[in-house]
């Protein structure tokens, strides 16, 4: 347009180059990534617990650290989570600019001022008893589901003042659901199956031992201790017909009993160990070529003399007929030593 003024910054080719990241900022970003990974691994080893909000039953697990928290909750039809670091908690808590670790509570806690670490510690003290089935009398939880996510509202007291917090959970990604729920359950199933097979083998050995005693003439002092030999096929049929319906009718709230929680923790701890071993092996593989490159920065090249010779052979013209080819100089024969008897 005539008369229009074009800003030099908007001209093509005049875009400013991105400034390099400050070393302190890069270090802070890396530390946040490491803290997030450590928090994720800590959450993995936390067992699921059954919790009730009103008439609804959920499975939940949570992990709190000074660097933040992660909450994972499921009603077995959907899985939601929230991950917040200390900085995000401070911002949501109306964090002051000076000092950076000083945080105000939310809208209902305008008079309450606490450090972010103390804030997270108080949240942990409220959530952990809930997962252990020992919710305090002064703490109230309410859950609200929506198409976009799930909100868990916590209302309690802190230093005699009202304290409120909302966990804004969004749908968990598939890899998180697989890592925290699907894969551990499959591994637990395999572990329990191996345990059952070992118990069946032990029962068969005990039956063989009892039969040997019986053939040797040993008798029971009390007839009520007499048992029939174990039959695996009959046991499986009775279990499917009688025990299985009773277990399935217990409801979803009994999904993780205490024994299964211990098994879940043991299985996930093994997964974390295997992941660390794979990570260490990948680091070793990545550093091995680098070490070789440092020791031998270049491949063994031909010597300068060889290169000069080959170059002269390629570039020198063919010898003319008038030029006589140079014959190699004959080596002088060594003279024989004259001795006394020669």
Short mmCIF file of N, CA, C and O in Angstrom, two decimals, residues 114-216:
data_model
loop_
_atom_site.label_atom_id
_atom_site.label_comp_id
_atom_site.label_asym_id
_atom_site.label_seq_id
_atom_site.Cartn_x
_atom_site.Cartn_y
_atom_site.Cartn_z
N UNK A 114 2.98 -20.15 52.94
CA UNK A 114 3.86 -21.26 53.28
C UNK A 114 4.87 -21.44 52.16
O UNK A 114 4.68 -20.95 51.04
N UNK A 115 5.97 -22.11 52.46
CA UNK A 115 6.94 -22.48 51.45
C UNK A 115 6.36 -23.58 50.57
O UNK A 115 5.51 -24.37 51.00
N UNK A 116 6.83 -23.66 49.34
CA UNK A 116 6.33 -24.67 48.40
C UNK A 116 6.61 -26.06 48.91
O UNK A 116 5.77 -26.97 48.81
N UNK A 117 7.79 -26.28 49.50
CA UNK A 117 8.11 -27.61 50.03
C UNK A 117 7.16 -27.99 51.16
O UNK A 117 6.71 -29.14 51.24
N UNK A 118 6.82 -27.03 52.04
CA UNK A 118 5.87 -27.30 53.11
C UNK A 118 4.47 -27.53 52.54
O UNK A 118 3.71 -28.36 53.05
N UNK A 119 4.17 -26.81 51.48
CA UNK A 119 2.88 -26.99 50.81
C UNK A 119 2.74 -28.41 50.27
O UNK A 119 1.73 -29.08 50.47
N UNK A 120 3.79 -28.88 49.59
CA UNK A 120 3.77 -30.24 49.05
C UNK A 120 3.74 -31.28 50.17
O UNK A 120 3.08 -32.32 50.05
N UNK A 121 4.46 -31.01 51.24
CA UNK A 121 4.48 -31.95 52.36
C UNK A 121 3.10 -32.06 52.99
O UNK A 121 2.66 -33.15 53.39
N UNK A 122 2.38 -30.94 53.08
CA UNK A 122 1.04 -30.97 53.65
C UNK A 122 0.09 -31.74 52.74
O UNK A 122 -0.75 -32.52 53.22
N UNK A 123 0.21 -31.55 51.42
CA UNK A 123 -0.61 -32.33 50.49
C UNK A 123 -0.33 -33.82 50.63
O UNK A 123 -1.25 -34.64 50.58
N UNK A 124 0.93 -34.16 50.81
CA UNK A 124 1.30 -35.57 50.98
C UNK A 124 0.67 -36.13 52.25
O UNK A 124 0.15 -37.26 52.25
N UNK A 125 0.68 -35.34 53.33
CA UNK A 125 0.08 -35.81 54.59
C UNK A 125 -1.43 -35.96 54.50
O UNK A 125 -2.03 -36.68 55.30
N UNK A 126 -2.04 -35.29 53.53
CA UNK A 126 -3.48 -35.44 53.34
C UNK A 126 -3.82 -36.63 52.45
O UNK A 126 -4.82 -37.32 52.69
N UNK A 127 -3.00 -36.87 51.42
CA UNK A 127 -3.32 -37.91 50.44
C UNK A 127 -2.90 -39.30 50.90
O UNK A 127 -3.61 -40.28 50.63
N UNK A 128 -1.76 -39.41 51.57
CA UNK A 128 -1.27 -40.73 51.96
C UNK A 128 -2.22 -41.46 52.90
O UNK A 128 -2.47 -42.67 52.72
N UNK A 129 -2.79 -40.81 53.93
CA UNK A 129 -3.77 -41.53 54.75
C UNK A 129 -5.00 -41.96 53.96
O UNK A 129 -5.59 -43.01 54.25
N UNK A 130 -5.39 -41.17 52.96
CA UNK A 130 -6.52 -41.56 52.14
C UNK A 130 -6.24 -42.87 51.41
O UNK A 130 -7.09 -43.78 51.37
N UNK A 131 -5.04 -43.00 50.83
CA UNK A 131 -4.69 -44.22 50.11
C UNK A 131 -4.52 -45.40 51.06
O UNK A 131 -4.66 -46.56 50.65
N UNK A 132 -4.19 -45.12 52.32
CA UNK A 132 -4.07 -46.18 53.32
C UNK A 132 -5.39 -46.52 53.98
O UNK A 132 -5.44 -47.36 54.87
N UNK A 133 -6.48 -45.84 53.56
CA UNK A 133 -7.79 -46.09 54.15
C UNK A 133 -7.98 -45.46 55.50
O UNK A 133 -8.82 -45.91 56.29
N UNK A 134 -7.22 -44.40 55.81
CA UNK A 134 -7.28 -43.76 57.13
C UNK A 134 -7.43 -42.25 56.96
O UNK A 134 -6.64 -41.47 57.48
N UNK A 135 -8.42 -41.83 56.21
CA UNK A 135 -8.63 -40.41 55.98
C UNK A 135 -8.97 -39.70 57.27
O UNK A 135 -9.74 -40.20 58.11
N UNK A 136 -8.40 -38.48 57.46
CA UNK A 136 -8.63 -37.74 58.68
C UNK A 136 -10.04 -37.17 58.76
O UNK A 136 -10.73 -36.98 57.75
N UNK A 137 -10.47 -36.88 60.00
CA UNK A 137 -11.83 -36.37 60.20
C UNK A 137 -11.98 -34.94 59.70
O UNK A 137 -13.08 -34.51 59.34
N UNK A 138 -10.87 -34.19 59.66
CA UNK A 138 -10.95 -32.78 59.23
C UNK A 138 -10.69 -32.60 57.75
O UNK A 138 -10.61 -31.47 57.28
N UNK A 139 -10.54 -33.69 57.01
CA UNK A 139 -10.25 -33.63 55.58
C UNK A 139 -11.41 -34.20 54.80
O UNK A 139 -11.93 -35.27 55.14
N UNK A 140 -11.80 -33.49 53.76
CA UNK A 140 -12.91 -33.92 52.90
C UNK A 140 -12.43 -33.96 51.46
O UNK A 140 -11.71 -33.07 51.00
N UNK A 141 -12.82 -35.03 50.75
CA UNK A 141 -12.47 -35.20 49.34
C UNK A 141 -13.75 -35.29 48.53
O UNK A 141 -14.75 -35.89 48.96
N UNK A 142 -13.71 -34.72 47.37
CA UNK A 142 -14.81 -34.84 46.42
C UNK A 142 -14.25 -34.94 45.02
O UNK A 142 -13.21 -34.33 44.71
N UNK A 143 -14.91 -35.73 44.19
CA UNK A 143 -14.43 -36.01 42.83
C UNK A 143 -15.51 -35.59 41.84
O UNK A 143 -16.69 -35.89 42.03
N UNK A 144 -15.08 -34.92 40.78
CA UNK A 144 -15.99 -34.44 39.76
C UNK A 144 -15.43 -34.84 38.39
O UNK A 144 -14.32 -34.42 38.03
N UNK A 145 -16.19 -35.65 37.67
CA UNK A 145 -15.77 -36.10 36.34
C UNK A 145 -16.42 -35.25 35.26
O UNK A 145 -17.56 -34.80 35.42
N UNK A 146 -15.70 -35.04 34.19
CA UNK A 146 -16.19 -34.29 33.04
C UNK A 146 -15.61 -34.91 31.78
O UNK A 146 -14.66 -35.70 31.85
N UNK A 147 -16.16 -34.58 30.60
CA UNK A 147 -15.60 -35.15 29.37
C UNK A 147 -14.13 -34.80 29.16
O UNK A 147 -13.40 -35.56 28.51
N UNK A 148 -13.68 -33.68 29.69
CA UNK A 148 -12.29 -33.26 29.47
C UNK A 148 -11.33 -33.80 30.52
O UNK A 148 -10.11 -33.72 30.32
N UNK A 149 -11.82 -34.32 31.64
CA UNK A 149 -10.92 -34.81 32.65
C UNK A 149 -11.62 -35.08 33.96
O UNK A 149 -12.84 -35.31 34.02
N UNK A 150 -10.84 -35.02 35.03
CA UNK A 150 -11.34 -35.32 36.37
C UNK A 150 -10.71 -34.32 37.34
O UNK A 150 -9.51 -34.02 37.25
N UNK A 151 -11.52 -33.83 38.27
CA UNK A 151 -11.04 -32.88 39.27
C UNK A 151 -11.28 -33.46 40.65
O UNK A 151 -12.40 -33.80 41.02
N UNK A 152 -10.19 -33.55 41.41
CA UNK A 152 -10.25 -34.05 42.79
C UNK A 152 -10.06 -32.86 43.72
O UNK A 152 -9.01 -32.22 43.71
N UNK A 153 -11.08 -32.57 44.50
CA UNK A 153 -11.06 -31.41 45.40
C UNK A 153 -10.74 -31.88 46.82
O UNK A 153 -11.34 -32.84 47.33
N UNK A 154 -9.79 -31.20 47.45
CA UNK A 154 -9.35 -31.51 48.81
C UNK A 154 -9.63 -30.28 49.67
O UNK A 154 -9.22 -29.16 49.33
N UNK A 155 -10.28 -30.49 50.80
CA UNK A 155 -10.57 -29.41 51.74
C UNK A 155 -10.15 -29.84 53.13
O UNK A 155 -10.57 -30.88 53.63
N UNK A 156 -9.28 -29.03 53.73
CA UNK A 156 -8.76 -29.38 55.05
C UNK A 156 -8.35 -28.09 55.77
O UNK A 156 -8.82 -27.00 55.43
N UNK A 157 -7.45 -28.24 56.72
CA UNK A 157 -6.93 -27.10 57.47
C UNK A 157 -5.42 -27.17 57.51
O UNK A 157 -4.83 -28.25 57.49
N UNK A 158 -4.82 -26.00 57.60
CA UNK A 158 -3.37 -25.88 57.74
C UNK A 158 -3.08 -24.73 58.70
O UNK A 158 -3.44 -23.58 58.41
N UNK A 159 -2.48 -25.07 59.83
CA UNK A 159 -2.19 -24.08 60.87
C UNK A 159 -3.45 -23.37 61.33
O UNK A 159 -3.45 -22.16 61.61
N UNK A 160 -4.56 -24.11 61.40
CA UNK A 160 -5.80 -23.54 61.87
C UNK A 160 -6.56 -22.73 60.86
O UNK A 160 -7.62 -22.17 61.18
N UNK A 161 -6.08 -22.64 59.63
CA UNK A 161 -6.74 -21.87 58.58
C UNK A 161 -7.28 -22.81 57.52
O UNK A 161 -6.75 -23.91 57.31
N UNK A 162 -8.34 -22.41 56.81
CA UNK A 162 -8.88 -23.28 55.75
C UNK A 162 -7.85 -23.53 54.66
O UNK A 162 -7.09 -22.63 54.27
N UNK A 163 -7.82 -24.74 54.20
CA UNK A 163 -6.87 -25.15 53.15
C UNK A 163 -7.63 -25.92 52.07
O UNK A 163 -8.39 -26.85 52.38
N UNK A 164 -7.46 -25.52 50.83
CA UNK A 164 -8.13 -26.19 49.70
C UNK A 164 -7.13 -26.40 48.58
O UNK A 164 -6.20 -25.60 48.39
N UNK A 165 -7.34 -27.47 47.86
CA UNK A 165 -6.50 -27.75 46.69
C UNK A 165 -7.29 -28.58 45.70
O UNK A 165 -8.06 -29.47 46.10
N UNK A 166 -7.08 -28.32 44.43
CA UNK A 166 -7.74 -29.06 43.36
C UNK A 166 -6.68 -29.75 42.51
O UNK A 166 -5.73 -29.10 42.03
N UNK A 167 -6.84 -31.05 42.34
CA UNK A 167 -6.03 -31.81 41.39
C UNK A 167 -6.78 -31.84 40.06
O UNK A 167 -7.84 -32.47 39.94
N UNK A 168 -6.25 -31.15 39.07
CA UNK A 168 -6.86 -31.10 37.75
C UNK A 168 -6.23 -32.20 36.89
O UNK A 168 -5.12 -32.04 36.37
N UNK A 169 -6.91 -33.31 36.76
CA UNK A 169 -6.37 -34.48 36.07
C UNK A 169 -6.90 -34.54 34.64
O UNK A 169 -8.10 -34.33 34.41
N UNK A 170 -6.01 -34.83 33.73
CA UNK A 170 -6.37 -35.02 32.33
C UNK A 170 -6.21 -36.49 31.97
O UNK A 170 -5.57 -37.25 32.71
N UNK A 171 -6.79 -36.93 30.85
CA UNK A 171 -6.65 -38.35 30.47
C UNK A 171 -5.19 -38.74 30.32
O UNK A 171 -4.38 -38.03 29.72
N UNK A 172 -4.84 -39.87 30.91
CA UNK A 172 -3.46 -40.35 30.86
C UNK A 172 -3.13 -40.90 29.48
O UNK A 172 -3.97 -41.54 28.85
N UNK A 173 -1.91 -40.67 28.99
CA UNK A 173 -1.52 -41.25 27.70
C UNK A 173 -1.41 -42.76 27.77
O UNK A 173 -1.27 -43.34 28.86
N UNK A 174 -1.46 -43.39 26.61
CA UNK A 174 -1.47 -44.85 26.57
C UNK A 174 -0.19 -45.45 27.13
O UNK A 174 -0.23 -46.50 27.79
N UNK A 175 0.95 -44.81 26.90
CA UNK A 175 2.20 -45.38 27.42
C UNK A 175 2.23 -45.35 28.94
O UNK A 175 2.77 -46.26 29.57
N UNK A 176 1.64 -44.34 29.56
CA UNK A 176 1.57 -44.29 31.02
C UNK A 176 0.64 -45.36 31.55
O UNK A 176 0.95 -46.03 32.55
N UNK A 177 -0.51 -45.56 30.89
CA UNK A 177 -1.44 -46.61 31.32
C UNK A 177 -0.78 -47.98 31.18
O UNK A 177 -0.91 -48.84 32.05
N UNK A 178 -0.06 -48.17 30.10
CA UNK A 178 0.60 -49.46 29.89
C UNK A 178 1.69 -49.69 30.94
O UNK A 178 1.82 -50.79 31.48
N UNK A 179 2.45 -48.64 31.26
CA UNK A 179 3.57 -48.82 32.19
C UNK A 179 3.10 -49.03 33.62
O UNK A 179 3.68 -49.83 34.36
N UNK A 180 2.05 -48.35 34.03
CA UNK A 180 1.62 -48.39 35.43
C UNK A 180 0.52 -49.42 35.69
O UNK A 180 0.28 -49.75 36.85
N UNK A 181 -0.14 -49.90 34.65
CA UNK A 181 -1.28 -50.78 34.90
C UNK A 181 -1.21 -52.08 34.09
O UNK A 181 -1.26 -53.16 34.66
N UNK A 182 -1.06 -51.97 32.78
CA UNK A 182 -1.17 -53.15 31.93
C UNK A 182 0.03 -54.08 32.11
O UNK A 182 -0.11 -55.26 32.46
N UNK A 183 1.24 -53.56 31.89
CA UNK A 183 2.43 -54.41 31.97
C UNK A 183 2.64 -54.99 33.37
O UNK A 183 2.94 -56.18 33.50
N UNK A 184 2.50 -54.19 34.46
CA UNK A 184 2.65 -54.81 35.77
C UNK A 184 1.63 -55.90 36.05
O UNK A 184 1.96 -56.92 36.67
N UNK A 185 0.39 -55.73 35.59
CA UNK A 185 -0.62 -56.77 35.81
C UNK A 185 -0.28 -58.04 35.05
O UNK A 185 -0.47 -59.15 35.56
N UNK A 186 0.24 -57.91 33.84
CA UNK A 186 0.65 -59.09 33.07
C UNK A 186 1.81 -59.80 33.77
O UNK A 186 1.83 -61.04 33.90
N UNK A 187 2.77 -59.04 34.25
CA UNK A 187 3.91 -59.64 34.95
C UNK A 187 3.46 -60.28 36.27
O UNK A 187 3.95 -61.36 36.64
N UNK A 188 2.54 -59.64 36.97
CA UNK A 188 2.02 -60.24 38.20
C UNK A 188 1.30 -61.55 37.89
O UNK A 188 1.42 -62.52 38.66
N UNK A 189 0.58 -61.59 36.79
CA UNK A 189 -0.11 -62.82 36.40
C UNK A 189 0.89 -63.95 36.14
O UNK A 189 0.70 -65.09 36.58
N UNK A 190 1.99 -63.62 35.46
CA UNK A 190 3.02 -64.63 35.20
C UNK A 190 3.67 -65.11 36.50
O UNK A 190 3.94 -66.29 36.67
N UNK A 191 3.93 -64.16 37.40
CA UNK A 191 4.55 -64.52 38.68
C UNK A 191 3.63 -65.45 39.48
O UNK A 191 4.07 -66.48 40.03
N UNK A 192 2.36 -65.10 39.55
CA UNK A 192 1.41 -65.93 40.29
C UNK A 192 1.24 -67.30 39.65
O UNK A 192 1.08 -68.31 40.35
N UNK A 193 1.30 -67.34 38.32
CA UNK A 193 1.19 -68.63 37.64
C UNK A 193 2.38 -69.52 37.97
O UNK A 193 2.22 -70.72 38.24
N UNK A 194 3.57 -68.95 37.96
CA UNK A 194 4.76 -69.73 38.34
C UNK A 194 4.67 -70.17 39.80
O UNK A 194 5.07 -71.30 40.13
N UNK A 195 4.15 -69.31 40.66
CA UNK A 195 4.01 -69.67 42.06
C UNK A 195 3.04 -70.84 42.24
O UNK A 195 3.30 -71.77 43.03
N UNK A 196 1.94 -70.82 41.49
CA UNK A 196 0.97 -71.92 41.57
C UNK A 196 1.59 -73.22 41.10
O UNK A 196 1.40 -74.29 41.71
N UNK A 197 2.36 -73.19 40.02
CA UNK A 197 3.00 -74.40 39.51
C UNK A 197 3.99 -74.97 40.52
O UNK A 197 4.08 -76.19 40.70
N UNK A 198 4.73 -74.10 41.19
CA UNK A 198 5.67 -74.59 42.20
C UNK A 198 4.93 -75.20 43.40
O UNK A 198 5.36 -76.21 43.96
N UNK A 199 3.80 -74.61 43.78
CA UNK A 199 3.03 -75.16 44.89
C UNK A 199 2.43 -76.52 44.51
O UNK A 199 2.38 -77.44 45.35
N UNK A 200 1.98 -76.65 43.26
CA UNK A 200 1.44 -77.94 42.82
C UNK A 200 2.53 -79.00 42.84
O UNK A 200 2.31 -80.14 43.29
N UNK A 201 3.73 -78.64 42.38
CA UNK A 201 4.84 -79.59 42.42
C UNK A 201 5.17 -79.98 43.85
O UNK A 201 5.46 -81.15 44.14
N UNK A 202 5.13 -79.02 44.77
CA UNK A 202 5.42 -79.32 46.17
C UNK A 202 4.35 -80.23 46.76
O UNK A 202 4.66 -81.16 47.52
N UNK A 203 3.08 -80.02 46.40
CA UNK A 203 2.02 -80.89 46.90
C UNK A 203 2.20 -82.32 46.41
O UNK A 203 2.01 -83.28 47.17
N UNK A 204 2.56 -82.47 45.15
CA UNK A 204 2.78 -83.82 44.62
C UNK A 204 3.94 -84.51 45.32
O UNK A 204 3.88 -85.72 45.59
N UNK A 205 4.99 -83.77 45.65
CA UNK A 205 6.10 -84.36 46.39
C UNK A 205 5.67 -84.77 47.79
O UNK A 205 6.09 -85.83 48.31
N UNK A 206 4.85 -83.94 48.43
CA UNK A 206 4.36 -84.29 49.77
C UNK A 206 3.49 -85.55 49.72
O UNK A 206 3.57 -86.40 50.62
N UNK A 207 2.67 -85.66 48.69
CA UNK A 207 1.83 -86.86 48.56
C UNK A 207 2.70 -88.10 48.39
O UNK A 207 2.41 -89.17 48.97
N UNK A 208 3.76 -87.99 47.61
CA UNK A 208 4.66 -89.13 47.43
C UNK A 208 5.36 -89.49 48.74
O UNK A 208 5.55 -90.67 49.07
N UNK A 209 5.73 -88.47 49.53
CA UNK A 209 6.37 -88.73 50.82
C UNK A 209 5.40 -89.41 51.79
O UNK A 209 5.76 -90.37 52.49
N UNK A 210 4.14 -88.96 51.82
CA UNK A 210 3.14 -89.57 52.70
C UNK A 210 2.86 -91.00 52.28
O UNK A 210 2.72 -91.91 53.13
N UNK A 211 2.81 -91.25 50.99
CA UNK A 211 2.57 -92.61 50.51
C UNK A 211 3.71 -93.54 50.89
O UNK A 211 3.50 -94.72 51.24
N UNK A 212 4.92 -93.03 50.87
CA UNK A 212 6.07 -93.84 51.28
C UNK A 212 5.98 -94.19 52.77
O UNK A 212 6.28 -95.33 53.17
N UNK A 213 5.60 -93.22 53.60
CA UNK A 213 5.41 -93.51 55.02
C UNK A 213 4.32 -94.57 55.23
O UNK A 213 4.45 -95.48 56.06
N UNK A 214 3.26 -94.45 54.45
CA UNK A 214 2.14 -95.38 54.60
C UNK A 214 2.55 -96.79 54.21
O UNK A 214 2.19 -97.77 54.88
N UNK A 215 3.31 -96.92 53.14
CA UNK A 215 3.77 -98.25 52.73
C UNK A 215 4.76 -98.83 53.72
O UNK A 215 4.93 -100.06 53.80
N UNK A 216 5.43 -97.97 54.48
CA UNK A 216 6.39 -98.45 55.49
C UNK A 216 5.69 -98.89 56.78
O UNK A 216 6.37 -99.32 57.71
#
